Each structure stands twice: as C-alpha cells, then as structure tokens.
Short mmCIF file of C-alpha atoms in Angstrom, two decimals:
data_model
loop_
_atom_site.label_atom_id
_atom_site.label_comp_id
_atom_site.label_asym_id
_atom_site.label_seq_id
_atom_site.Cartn_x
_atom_site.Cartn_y
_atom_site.Cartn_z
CA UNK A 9 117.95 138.32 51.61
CA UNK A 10 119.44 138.96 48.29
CA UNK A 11 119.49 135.64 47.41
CA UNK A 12 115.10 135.21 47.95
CA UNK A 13 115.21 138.39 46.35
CA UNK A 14 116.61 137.00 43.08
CA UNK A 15 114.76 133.84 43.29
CA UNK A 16 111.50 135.75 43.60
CA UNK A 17 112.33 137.47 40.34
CA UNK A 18 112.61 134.04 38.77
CA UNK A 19 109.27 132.57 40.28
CA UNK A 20 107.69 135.88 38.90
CA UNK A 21 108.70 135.96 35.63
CA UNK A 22 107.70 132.06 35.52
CA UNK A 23 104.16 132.83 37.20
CA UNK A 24 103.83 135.14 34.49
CA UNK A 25 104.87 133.58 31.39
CA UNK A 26 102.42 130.40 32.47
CA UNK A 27 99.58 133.01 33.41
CA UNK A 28 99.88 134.45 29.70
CA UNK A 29 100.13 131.09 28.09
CA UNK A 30 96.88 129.63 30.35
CA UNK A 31 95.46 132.89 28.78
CA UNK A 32 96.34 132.49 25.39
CA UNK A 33 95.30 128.94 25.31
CA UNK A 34 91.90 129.46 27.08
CA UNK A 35 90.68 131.74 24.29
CA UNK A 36 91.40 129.47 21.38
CA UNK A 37 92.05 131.71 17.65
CA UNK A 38 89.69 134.32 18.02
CA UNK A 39 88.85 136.66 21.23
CA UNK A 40 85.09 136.69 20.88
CA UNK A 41 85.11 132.94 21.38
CA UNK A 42 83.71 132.24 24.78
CA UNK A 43 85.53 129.58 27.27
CA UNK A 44 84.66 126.53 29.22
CA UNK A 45 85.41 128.22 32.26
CA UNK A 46 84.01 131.32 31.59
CA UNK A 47 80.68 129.62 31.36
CA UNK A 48 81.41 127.34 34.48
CA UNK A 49 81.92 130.67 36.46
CA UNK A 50 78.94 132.40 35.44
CA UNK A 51 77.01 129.67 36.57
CA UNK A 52 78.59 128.92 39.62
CA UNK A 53 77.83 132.91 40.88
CA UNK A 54 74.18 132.28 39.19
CA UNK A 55 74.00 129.35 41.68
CA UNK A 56 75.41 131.04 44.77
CA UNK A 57 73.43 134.40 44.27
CA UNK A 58 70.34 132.41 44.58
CA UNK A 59 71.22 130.61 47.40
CA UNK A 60 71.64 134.29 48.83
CA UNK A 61 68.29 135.07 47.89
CA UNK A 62 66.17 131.94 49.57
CA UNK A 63 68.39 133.08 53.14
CA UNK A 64 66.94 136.31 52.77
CA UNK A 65 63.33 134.57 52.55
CA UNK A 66 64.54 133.52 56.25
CA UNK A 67 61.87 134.96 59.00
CA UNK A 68 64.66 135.88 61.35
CA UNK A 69 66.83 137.05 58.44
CA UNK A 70 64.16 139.64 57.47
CA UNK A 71 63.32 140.36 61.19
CA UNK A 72 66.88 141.59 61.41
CA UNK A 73 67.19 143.53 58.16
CA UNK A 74 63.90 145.32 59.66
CA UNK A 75 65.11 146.31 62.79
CA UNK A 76 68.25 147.90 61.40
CA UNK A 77 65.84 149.50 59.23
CA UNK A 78 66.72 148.40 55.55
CA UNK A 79 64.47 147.31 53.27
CA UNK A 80 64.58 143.60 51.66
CA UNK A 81 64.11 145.13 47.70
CA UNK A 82 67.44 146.62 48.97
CA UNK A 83 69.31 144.16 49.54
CA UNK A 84 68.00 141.90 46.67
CA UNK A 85 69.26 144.54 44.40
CA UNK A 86 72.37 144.84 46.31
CA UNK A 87 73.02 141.07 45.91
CA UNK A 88 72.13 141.02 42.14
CA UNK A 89 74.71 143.32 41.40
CA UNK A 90 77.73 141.19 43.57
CA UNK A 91 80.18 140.03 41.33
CA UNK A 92 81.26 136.32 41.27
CA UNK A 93 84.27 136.73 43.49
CA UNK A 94 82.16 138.49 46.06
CA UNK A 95 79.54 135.72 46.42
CA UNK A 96 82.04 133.03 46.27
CA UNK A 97 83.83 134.73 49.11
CA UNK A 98 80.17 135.02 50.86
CA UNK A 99 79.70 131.15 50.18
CA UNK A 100 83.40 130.42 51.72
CA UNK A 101 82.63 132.39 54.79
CA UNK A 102 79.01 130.50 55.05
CA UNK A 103 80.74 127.26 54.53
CA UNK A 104 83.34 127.53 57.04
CA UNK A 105 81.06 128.82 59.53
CA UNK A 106 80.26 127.23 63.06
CA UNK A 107 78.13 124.46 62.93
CA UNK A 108 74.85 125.62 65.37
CA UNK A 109 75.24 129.45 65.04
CA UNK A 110 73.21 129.07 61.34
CA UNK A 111 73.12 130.64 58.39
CA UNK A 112 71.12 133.47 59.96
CA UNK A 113 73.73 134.84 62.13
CA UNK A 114 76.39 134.26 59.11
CA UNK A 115 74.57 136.37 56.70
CA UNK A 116 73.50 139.36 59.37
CA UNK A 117 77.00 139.06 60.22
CA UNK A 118 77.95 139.81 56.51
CA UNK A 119 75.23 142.23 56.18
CA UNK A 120 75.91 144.08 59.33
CA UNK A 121 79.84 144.06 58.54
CA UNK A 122 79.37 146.09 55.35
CA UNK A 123 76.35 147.89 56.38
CA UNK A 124 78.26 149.22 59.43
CA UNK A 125 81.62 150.07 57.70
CA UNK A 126 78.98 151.80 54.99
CA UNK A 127 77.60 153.62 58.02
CA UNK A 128 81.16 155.35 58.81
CA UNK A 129 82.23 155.93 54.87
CA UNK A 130 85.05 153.06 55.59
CA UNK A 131 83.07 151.31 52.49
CA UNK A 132 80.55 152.14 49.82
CA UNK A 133 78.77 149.00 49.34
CA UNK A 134 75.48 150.20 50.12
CA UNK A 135 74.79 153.16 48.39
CA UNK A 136 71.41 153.94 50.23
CA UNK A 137 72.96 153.89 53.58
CA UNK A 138 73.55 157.71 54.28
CA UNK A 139 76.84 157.60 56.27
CA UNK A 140 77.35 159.34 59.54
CA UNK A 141 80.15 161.91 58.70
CA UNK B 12 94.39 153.95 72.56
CA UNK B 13 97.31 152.62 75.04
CA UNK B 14 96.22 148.54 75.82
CA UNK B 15 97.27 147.95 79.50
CA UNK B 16 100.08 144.95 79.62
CA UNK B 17 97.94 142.50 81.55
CA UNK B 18 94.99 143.09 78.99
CA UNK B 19 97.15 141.76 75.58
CA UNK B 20 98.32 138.78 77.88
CA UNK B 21 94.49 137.73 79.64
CA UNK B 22 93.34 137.79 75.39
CA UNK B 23 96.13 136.01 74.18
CA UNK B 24 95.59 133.35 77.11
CA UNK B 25 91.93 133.51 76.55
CA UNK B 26 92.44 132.88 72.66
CA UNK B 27 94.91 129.78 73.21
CA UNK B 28 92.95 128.14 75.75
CA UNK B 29 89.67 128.29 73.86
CA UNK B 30 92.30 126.96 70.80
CA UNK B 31 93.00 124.44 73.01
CA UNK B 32 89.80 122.79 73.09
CA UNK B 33 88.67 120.94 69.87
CA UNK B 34 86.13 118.83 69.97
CA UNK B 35 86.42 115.58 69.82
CA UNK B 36 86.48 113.52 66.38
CA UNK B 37 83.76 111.85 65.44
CA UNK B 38 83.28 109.38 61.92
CA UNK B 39 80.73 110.37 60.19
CA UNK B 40 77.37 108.86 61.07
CA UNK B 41 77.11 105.97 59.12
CA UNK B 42 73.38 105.09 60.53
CA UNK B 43 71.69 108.13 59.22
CA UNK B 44 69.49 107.13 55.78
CA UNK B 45 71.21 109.35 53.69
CA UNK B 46 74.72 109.16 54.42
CA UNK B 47 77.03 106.60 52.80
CA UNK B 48 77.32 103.28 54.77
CA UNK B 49 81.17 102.49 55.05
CA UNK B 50 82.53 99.64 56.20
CA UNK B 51 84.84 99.00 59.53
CA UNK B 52 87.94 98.78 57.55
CA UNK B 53 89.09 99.68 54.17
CA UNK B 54 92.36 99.60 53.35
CA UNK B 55 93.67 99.48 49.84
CA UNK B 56 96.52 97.39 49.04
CA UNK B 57 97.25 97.96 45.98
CA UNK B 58 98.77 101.58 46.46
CA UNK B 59 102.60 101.48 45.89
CA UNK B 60 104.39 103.00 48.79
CA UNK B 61 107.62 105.60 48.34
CA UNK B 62 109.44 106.59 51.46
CA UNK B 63 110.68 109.76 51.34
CA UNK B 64 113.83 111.56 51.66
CA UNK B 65 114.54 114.28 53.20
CA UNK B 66 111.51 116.86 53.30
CA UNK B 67 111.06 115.19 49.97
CA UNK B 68 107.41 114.41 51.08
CA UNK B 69 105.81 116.07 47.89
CA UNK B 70 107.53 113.55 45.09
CA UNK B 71 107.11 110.89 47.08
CA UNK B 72 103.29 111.29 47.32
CA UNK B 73 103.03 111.91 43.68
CA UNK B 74 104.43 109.08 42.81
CA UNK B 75 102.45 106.92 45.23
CA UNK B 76 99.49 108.99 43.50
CA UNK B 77 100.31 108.78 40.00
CA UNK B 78 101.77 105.08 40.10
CA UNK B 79 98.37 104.13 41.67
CA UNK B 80 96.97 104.86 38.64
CA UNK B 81 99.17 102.84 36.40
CA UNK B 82 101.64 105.24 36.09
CA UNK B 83 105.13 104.44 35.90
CA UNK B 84 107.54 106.99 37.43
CA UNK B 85 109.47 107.33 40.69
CA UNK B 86 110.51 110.44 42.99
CA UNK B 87 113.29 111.02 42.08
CA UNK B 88 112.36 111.49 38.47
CA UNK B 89 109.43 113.78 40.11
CA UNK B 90 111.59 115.98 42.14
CA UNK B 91 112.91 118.30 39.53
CA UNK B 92 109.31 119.49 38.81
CA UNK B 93 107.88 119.39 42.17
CA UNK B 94 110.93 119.65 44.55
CA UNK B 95 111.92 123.72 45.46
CA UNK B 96 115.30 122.98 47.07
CA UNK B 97 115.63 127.12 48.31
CA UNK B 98 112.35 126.01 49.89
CA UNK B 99 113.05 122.57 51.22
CA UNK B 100 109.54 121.29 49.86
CA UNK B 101 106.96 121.41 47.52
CA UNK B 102 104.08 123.46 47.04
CA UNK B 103 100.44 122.09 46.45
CA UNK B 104 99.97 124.09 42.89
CA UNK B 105 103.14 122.28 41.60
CA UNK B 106 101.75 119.13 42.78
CA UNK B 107 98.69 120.09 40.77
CA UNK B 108 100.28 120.65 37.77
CA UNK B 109 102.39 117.82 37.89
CA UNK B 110 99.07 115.28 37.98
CA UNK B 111 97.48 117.48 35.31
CA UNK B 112 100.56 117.14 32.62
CA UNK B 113 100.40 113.28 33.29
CA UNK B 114 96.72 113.56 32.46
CA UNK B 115 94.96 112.83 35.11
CA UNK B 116 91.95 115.12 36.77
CA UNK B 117 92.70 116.63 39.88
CA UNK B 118 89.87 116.94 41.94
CA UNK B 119 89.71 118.67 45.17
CA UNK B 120 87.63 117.55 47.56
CA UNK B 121 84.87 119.34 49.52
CA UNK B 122 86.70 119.64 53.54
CA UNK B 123 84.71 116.47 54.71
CA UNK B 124 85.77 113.82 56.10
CA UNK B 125 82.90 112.14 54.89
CA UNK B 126 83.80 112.90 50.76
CA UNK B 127 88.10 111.93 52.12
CA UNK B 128 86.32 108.56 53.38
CA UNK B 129 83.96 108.15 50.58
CA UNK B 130 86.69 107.80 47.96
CA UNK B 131 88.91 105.64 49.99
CA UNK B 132 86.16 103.48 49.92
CA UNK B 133 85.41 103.44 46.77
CA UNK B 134 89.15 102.53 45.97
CA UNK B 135 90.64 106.16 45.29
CA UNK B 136 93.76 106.82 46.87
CA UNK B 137 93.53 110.66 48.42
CA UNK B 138 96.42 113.02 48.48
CA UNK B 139 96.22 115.12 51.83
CA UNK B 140 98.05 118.11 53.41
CA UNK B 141 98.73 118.21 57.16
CA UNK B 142 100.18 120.96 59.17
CA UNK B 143 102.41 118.62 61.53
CA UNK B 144 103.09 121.72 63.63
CA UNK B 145 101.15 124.79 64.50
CA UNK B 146 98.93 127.80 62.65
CA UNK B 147 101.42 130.66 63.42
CA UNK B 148 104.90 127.76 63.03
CA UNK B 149 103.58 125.90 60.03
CA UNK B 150 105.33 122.59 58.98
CA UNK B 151 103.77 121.39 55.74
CA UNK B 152 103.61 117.65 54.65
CA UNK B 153 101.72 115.40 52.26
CA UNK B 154 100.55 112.39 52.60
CA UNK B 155 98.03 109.60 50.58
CA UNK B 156 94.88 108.42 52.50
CA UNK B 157 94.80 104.89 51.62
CA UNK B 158 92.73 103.36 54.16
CA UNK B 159 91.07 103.59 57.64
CA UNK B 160 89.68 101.26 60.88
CA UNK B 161 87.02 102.67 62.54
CA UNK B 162 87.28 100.11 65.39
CA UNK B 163 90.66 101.17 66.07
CA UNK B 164 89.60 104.77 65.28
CA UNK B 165 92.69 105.09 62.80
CA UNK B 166 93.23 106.62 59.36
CA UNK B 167 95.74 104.61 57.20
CA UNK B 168 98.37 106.58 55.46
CA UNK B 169 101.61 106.08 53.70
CA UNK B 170 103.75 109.19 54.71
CA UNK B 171 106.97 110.33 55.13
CA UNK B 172 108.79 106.74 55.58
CA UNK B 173 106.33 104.80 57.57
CA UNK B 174 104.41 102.12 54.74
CA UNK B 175 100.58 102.38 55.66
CA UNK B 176 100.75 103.95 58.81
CA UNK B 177 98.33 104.13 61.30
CA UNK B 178 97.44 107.50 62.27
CA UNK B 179 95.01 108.11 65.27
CA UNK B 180 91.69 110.00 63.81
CA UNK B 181 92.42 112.77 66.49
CA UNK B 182 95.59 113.38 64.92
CA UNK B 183 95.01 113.44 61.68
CA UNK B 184 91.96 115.61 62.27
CA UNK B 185 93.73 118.14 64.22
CA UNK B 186 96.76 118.35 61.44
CA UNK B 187 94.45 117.90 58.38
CA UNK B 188 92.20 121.24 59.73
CA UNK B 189 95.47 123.12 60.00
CA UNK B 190 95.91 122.84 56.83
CA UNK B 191 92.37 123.67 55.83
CA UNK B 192 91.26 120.14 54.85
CA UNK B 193 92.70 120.21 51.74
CA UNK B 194 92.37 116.53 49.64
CA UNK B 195 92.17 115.99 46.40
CA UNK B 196 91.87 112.92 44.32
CA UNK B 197 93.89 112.05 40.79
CA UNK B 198 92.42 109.61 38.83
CA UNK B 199 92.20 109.01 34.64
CA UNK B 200 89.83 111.42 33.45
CA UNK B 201 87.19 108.26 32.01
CA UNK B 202 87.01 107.76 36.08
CA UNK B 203 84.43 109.81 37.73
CA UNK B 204 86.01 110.78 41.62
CA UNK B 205 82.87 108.81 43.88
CA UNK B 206 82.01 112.41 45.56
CA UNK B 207 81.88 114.41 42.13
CA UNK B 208 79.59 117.45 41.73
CA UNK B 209 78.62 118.61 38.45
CA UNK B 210 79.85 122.22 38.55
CA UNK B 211 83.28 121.27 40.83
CA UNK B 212 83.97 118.38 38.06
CA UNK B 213 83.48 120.56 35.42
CA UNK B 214 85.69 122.83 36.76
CA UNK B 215 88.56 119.71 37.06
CA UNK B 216 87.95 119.41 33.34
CA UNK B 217 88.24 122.74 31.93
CA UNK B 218 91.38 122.93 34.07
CA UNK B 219 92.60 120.03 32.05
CA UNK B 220 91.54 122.03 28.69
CA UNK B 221 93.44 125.11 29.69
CA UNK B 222 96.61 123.31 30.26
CA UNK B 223 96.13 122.09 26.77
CA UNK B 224 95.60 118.32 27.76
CA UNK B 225 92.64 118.18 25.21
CA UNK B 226 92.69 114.27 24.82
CA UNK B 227 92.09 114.06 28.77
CA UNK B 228 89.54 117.14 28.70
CA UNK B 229 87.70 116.07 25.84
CA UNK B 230 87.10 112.32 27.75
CA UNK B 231 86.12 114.10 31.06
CA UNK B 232 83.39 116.10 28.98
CA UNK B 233 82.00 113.48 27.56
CA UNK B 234 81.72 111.44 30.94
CA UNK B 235 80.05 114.60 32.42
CA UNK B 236 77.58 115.21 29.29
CA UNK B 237 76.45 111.38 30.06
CA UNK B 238 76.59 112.05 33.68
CA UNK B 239 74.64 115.43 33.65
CA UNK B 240 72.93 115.60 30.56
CA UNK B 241 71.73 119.12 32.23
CA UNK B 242 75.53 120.71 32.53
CA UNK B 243 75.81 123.17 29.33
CA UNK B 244 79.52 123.32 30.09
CA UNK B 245 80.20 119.90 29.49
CA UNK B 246 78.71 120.18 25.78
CA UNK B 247 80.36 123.39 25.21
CA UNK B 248 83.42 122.57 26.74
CA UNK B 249 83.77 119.02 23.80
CA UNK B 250 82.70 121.95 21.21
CA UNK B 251 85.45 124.12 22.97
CA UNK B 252 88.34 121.10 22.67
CA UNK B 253 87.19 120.36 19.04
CA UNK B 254 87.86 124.04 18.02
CA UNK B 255 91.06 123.95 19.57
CA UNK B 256 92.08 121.50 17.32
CA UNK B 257 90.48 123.21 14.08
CA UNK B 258 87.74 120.39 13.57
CA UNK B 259 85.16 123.05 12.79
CA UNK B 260 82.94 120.39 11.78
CA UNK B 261 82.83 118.04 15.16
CA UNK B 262 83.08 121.65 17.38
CA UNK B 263 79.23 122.90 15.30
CA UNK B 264 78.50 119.07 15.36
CA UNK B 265 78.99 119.97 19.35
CA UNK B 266 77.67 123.41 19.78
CA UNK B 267 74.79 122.38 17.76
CA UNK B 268 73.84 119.61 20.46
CA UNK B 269 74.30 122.80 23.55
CA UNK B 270 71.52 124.76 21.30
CA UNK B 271 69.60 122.08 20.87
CA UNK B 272 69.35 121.16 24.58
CA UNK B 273 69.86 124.78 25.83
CA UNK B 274 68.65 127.14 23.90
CA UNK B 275 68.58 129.95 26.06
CA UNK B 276 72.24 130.17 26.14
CA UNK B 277 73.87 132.90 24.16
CA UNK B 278 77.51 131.60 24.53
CA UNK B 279 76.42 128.16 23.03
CA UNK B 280 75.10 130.36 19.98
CA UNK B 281 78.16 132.68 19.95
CA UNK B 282 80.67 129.67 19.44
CA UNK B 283 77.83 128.14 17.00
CA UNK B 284 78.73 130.60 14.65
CA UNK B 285 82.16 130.50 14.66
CA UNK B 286 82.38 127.29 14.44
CA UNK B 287 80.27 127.59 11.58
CA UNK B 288 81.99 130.70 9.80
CA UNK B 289 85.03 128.71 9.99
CA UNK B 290 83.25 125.80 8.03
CA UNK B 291 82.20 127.97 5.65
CA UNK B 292 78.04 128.33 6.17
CA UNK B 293 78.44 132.08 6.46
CA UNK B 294 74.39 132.27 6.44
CA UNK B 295 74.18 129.95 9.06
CA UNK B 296 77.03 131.35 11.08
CA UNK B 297 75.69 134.99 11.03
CA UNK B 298 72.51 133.61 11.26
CA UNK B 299 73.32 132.30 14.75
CA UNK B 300 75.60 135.17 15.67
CA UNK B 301 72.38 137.20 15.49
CA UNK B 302 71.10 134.68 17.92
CA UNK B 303 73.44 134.94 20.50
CA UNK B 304 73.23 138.78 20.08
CA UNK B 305 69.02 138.70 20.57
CA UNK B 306 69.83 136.23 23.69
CA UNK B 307 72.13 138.74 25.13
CA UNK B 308 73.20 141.95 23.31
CA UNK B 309 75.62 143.49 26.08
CA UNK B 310 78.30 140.91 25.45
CA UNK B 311 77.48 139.83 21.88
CA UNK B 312 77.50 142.33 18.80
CA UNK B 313 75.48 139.88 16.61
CA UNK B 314 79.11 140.45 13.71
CA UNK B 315 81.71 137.39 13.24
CA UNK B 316 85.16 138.83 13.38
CA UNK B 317 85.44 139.65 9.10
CA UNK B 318 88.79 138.80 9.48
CA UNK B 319 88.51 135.25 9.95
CA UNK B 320 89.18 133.24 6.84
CA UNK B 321 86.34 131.21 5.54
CA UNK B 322 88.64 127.89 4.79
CA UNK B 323 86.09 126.82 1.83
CA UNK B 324 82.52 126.99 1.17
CA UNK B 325 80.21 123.89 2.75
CA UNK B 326 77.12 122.07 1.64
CA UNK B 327 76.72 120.64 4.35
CA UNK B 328 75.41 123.59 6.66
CA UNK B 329 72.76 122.69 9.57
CA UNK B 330 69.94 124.37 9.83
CA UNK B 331 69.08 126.26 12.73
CA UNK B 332 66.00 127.38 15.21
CA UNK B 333 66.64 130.16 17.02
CA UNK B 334 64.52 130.68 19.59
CA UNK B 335 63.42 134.13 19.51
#
C-alpha cells in the first residue's frame, strides 16, 4: 500500500509539471493571445449546441416537452447557456446510444433526468422548474 | 429500504444474461451507395511485426506503429517511456505521447468499424485496445489492425507474439467494445488519416502544437487550410506556430489571411494585432485590437498589453478592413 502510495506521489507531481508546461506553451508570450484549441473548442460546442437545437424542432420531441408542461423558449435558453463540457457530454451520451430507440427518447431522457432531479432540489439546472419541497 | 436476498440475485442474473446476448457482428454494408466499397481482403504487408515480451504489449505496438511509418526504433528502446513496470503495462496516454514526440499525428478514430476498416484499406496501420477479459476483471492489450478477410470473417492483427494473426470478427468485436472502441491511427502529419473530419483533425494538430512539435503542427495546418479552406483554426493555428517562433511577420502574414476569409472572428483580429504590435505597426495593431474588441467586447478590451516591446518600427504595415 505504501509503496502505490509513493508512486502516486511521483505520477502526480509528473501529471502536474507536464499540465503546467502544456499550459505555458499553449499561450505563447503574452496571456491575451488566444490558442488553437481554444478556438477549436468553441466551435466544436457551437456545432453541438445546434445540433441540440434542430432535435428540439423534433414533433415528438416537442410533444413531450408539452406534456410535462415546459415550454420550448425554455429550453432553447437553457441549452444556449450549456457550457462546452456539458454538450459534449450530451453528444457522448447521444452517440453511444441504442441504435432504434432514436434521438427522441435520448434527449427526453436527458431532459427528463435533469428536469426531474430539478423537480426534488437534487439539481438546479432549470431554474423555472419550482421544486417540490 | 431492506432489498430481499433473492431480489439482488434475480437482477444480477437478469443483468448478465441480457449481457450475455450481443448481437451478432456484422461488416459494414458495403452495397449501400454511400458507404465505402472495401474489398474481400486487405492485408498490408509491409507492417513490421514485434512480438512481445512479457505484458510488454504497449512497446511492441509502437514500434510496429511508428516503424510502419519509416521510423527506426525497437521495443526495447520504447519501453522506458511507455513501459510502467509497478503496473505491468502501458497506458494509452503514454502511448499517445510517445507517437506525438516522434512527430507523428495521432488520430483517434470515431468507434466504427467502418472508419477501423476504412484506413486499413487505405494502407494505415490502426493501433487498437482490447479488453481480453471482462468489464468488472479488465485485462488490457494493444494490438495493430493490419488487415482483414471478410470471406473468412477475420480481422488481421499482429499482437502479443502471433505475426498477423487471424482474429475471428466476433472476437475482436466483443474485446474491442470492452474497451470502448478505442483506435487511433499515427501517420506523418503531410498524411491526411482516410476517415479525417475537419474539427477532430484539427484537434490532432493543435495537440501536436501544444506539445511544442511546431514543424509537425505547422505541416498538418497547412494540409487542413488546403483541405478545408472553411476551418478558421487551421489558419490561425499556422499564425499561432509562427508566433511561437517570434516570426511576427509570417504569424500577421497568417492572421491576415483568417481576417481576410473570416472576418467575423474576433480571435483572428485579437492575434492580428499582436502579431502586428510585435512588428512594430502600432496603428495597425491597435487598429485591429479595436476590431476584435467591436466583434466581441466581453473577452477583448480593444488595449495591446503596453508592456510588450515594440522590437523596431516597420514600413511595411498591411492595411486593414475591419468590418464594422
């Protein structure tokens, strides 16, 4: 035990040191400079928000959203302000989803997941979802 | 809430059962218009083989990897940066790394078997992970894709010691998925991988720039800005490499071209006039800082850090069309 223990340390303090140099060397001389990657991740969310929006153009997707009684503005709004990591995690979850089941019962599944953990204050991802406590 | 015995045991039965049945594996349609029409059998010679020793399975699929593309370097010379003794293996990021510092793009593939067959047929070697034992008792391995029969329904590898081995589609299937259909290609960055997206490839080559290989970054930029004249990262990023290196001139030569074809862009402004302060048009360069600050004012200020030194005065200074 003591031994992973100390080796641990060591993979840490390497992880580290080559986190800070990727870091240093990404933003080249001065901070304001803006890098390659930064860019490539902006448009990579830009390109899986709007993928988001055309499912919610979806006649079944909407049917759904209407019967649990939120409005679409809503969740366009809501989706505008996800951050990169939480529509690539959306995307990953689409992409590894059963083949046949659809991208409709994906993204209710996602909507109904945070809507219903809104519902009982586990989550506050929908702010106009007045939860039950 | 108290779970009765016989309930955890009917749901763990339930769950391995339903585990138990995969479907079977299938090659991609080849008949369909759209897809890619692949022959019976590919199989590419050409791909040196390295038997491994023991768990060594990481080195020796580098080297077959980076020897395939006219490298020259053998396992054991790869163990000491890939090889975790503690560990008995290797792990996929250090693989990674390893194909990056020789310069070569690593790009992943999308979990197809389509894109894995696509580049074997299109004469790129593909570095996979299995699972050779279960999701909950893992037992990692690599392996290089280097060919496959679809009459005998077989994938041809070179793993562990066995020199182009046959491997039944089934299996391979069933050990590739357990370990998330993970493949990735590694070829010179002047070689496009046959499956490459825009964004993903992109992504390959600023990977490359952040581990400061700028020679191989720079060439997969400029293969992308012929590729996709439409990718604003691929101009930016050659701007990006020629900063590193303190050639104001070529990075504004660069950022120039992103304004030029994407105006819109405030970071492609924002590095404009650095590039420029730094070559010494300081009208130009604020001139364009104000730009990038009308284009988007929550993450620009529209001010060039006063700091920087101006390294001397140019006459050469573009002129510039904002577009607001």
């Amino acid at each position: 035990m003591q031994s992973i223990r100390s080796y641990l340390r060591q993979v840490s303090i390497v992880m580290a040191f080559a986190m800070m140099m990727t870091t240093l060397w990404a933003v080249p001389a001065s901070a304001a400079m803006v890098g390659t990657g930064e860019v490539l991740s902006e448009q990579r969310a830009d390109i899986d928000r709007a993928s988001l929006m055309t499912m919610l153009e979806k006649q079944e997707v909407k049917d759904v959203l209407a019967s649990m009684g939120v409005s679409e503005a809503e969740v366009e709004n809501r989706i505008q302000s996800l951050t990169p990591a939480e529509l690539a995690d959306f995307e990953q979850q689409l992409a590894t989803a059963p083949t046949g089941e659809g991208v409709v019962g994906v993204i209710v599944l996602f909507l109904v997941i945070f809507i219903v953990t809104d519902l009982l204050c586990a989550t506050n991802i929908y702010p106009f979802i007045n939860c039950i406590r | 809430m108290i779970v009765p015995q016989w309930a955890t045991v009917s749901i763990l039965l339930v769950v391995v059962v339903l585990a138990g049945c995969a479907s079977t594996p299938q090659w991609p349609e080849s008949r369909q218009p759209d897809a890619v029409g692949f022959k019976e059998r590919h199989l590419l010679t050409e791909v040196p083989f390295y038997p491994q020793e023991k768990y060594q399975c990481g080195p020796a699929a580098l080297a077959t990897m980076l020897n395939s593309q006219g490298h020259d370097t053998d396992p054991d010379a790869l163990v000491e940066k890939v090889y975790l003794p503690e560990r008995q293996g290797s792990l996929k990021v250090e693989l990674v790394a390893a194909a990056r510092s020789h310069q070569l793009l690593v790009y992943p593939l999308e979990p197809e078997l389509k894109d894995l067959l696509t580049e074997v047929a299109a004469g790129n070697p593909v570095l996979v992970m299995q699972n050779l034992g279960f999701g909950w008792w893992p037992q990692w391995h690599f392996a290089v894709v280097m060919g496959f029969d679809q009459t005998k329904n077989v994938v041809i590898l070179h793993t562990d010691t066995r020199k182009a081995h046959e491997q039944s589609l089934r299996i391979f299937l069933a050990t590739w998925q357990r370990a998330d259909q993970w493949a990735a290609v590694m070829l010179p960055p002047d070689r496009l991988p046959a499956t490459a997206k825009p964004l993903k490839y992109l992504t390959a080559a600023s990977d490359l720039e952040s581990t400061g290989q700028l020679d191989a970054a720079r060439t997969a930029y400029s293969i992308a800005a012929k590729t996709w004249p439409d990718q604003p990262a691929a101009w930016l990023g050659l701007g990006n490499v020629a900063y590193q290196r303190s050639d104001w001139q070529a990075a504004a030569k660069q950022y120039s071209m992103m304004v030029e074809r994407f105006p819109d862009m405030a970071a492609g402004w924002n590095n404009l006039a650095h590039a420029l302060k730094k070559q010494g048009c300081d009208i130009e360069a604020s001139a364009a800082a104000e730009c990038a600050y009308q284009l988007d004012d929550t993450r620009f200020s529209g001010m060039i850090d006063a700091k920087q030194d101006t390294e001397r005065k140019s006459r050469q200074c573009p002129q510039l069309q904002c577009p607001l």
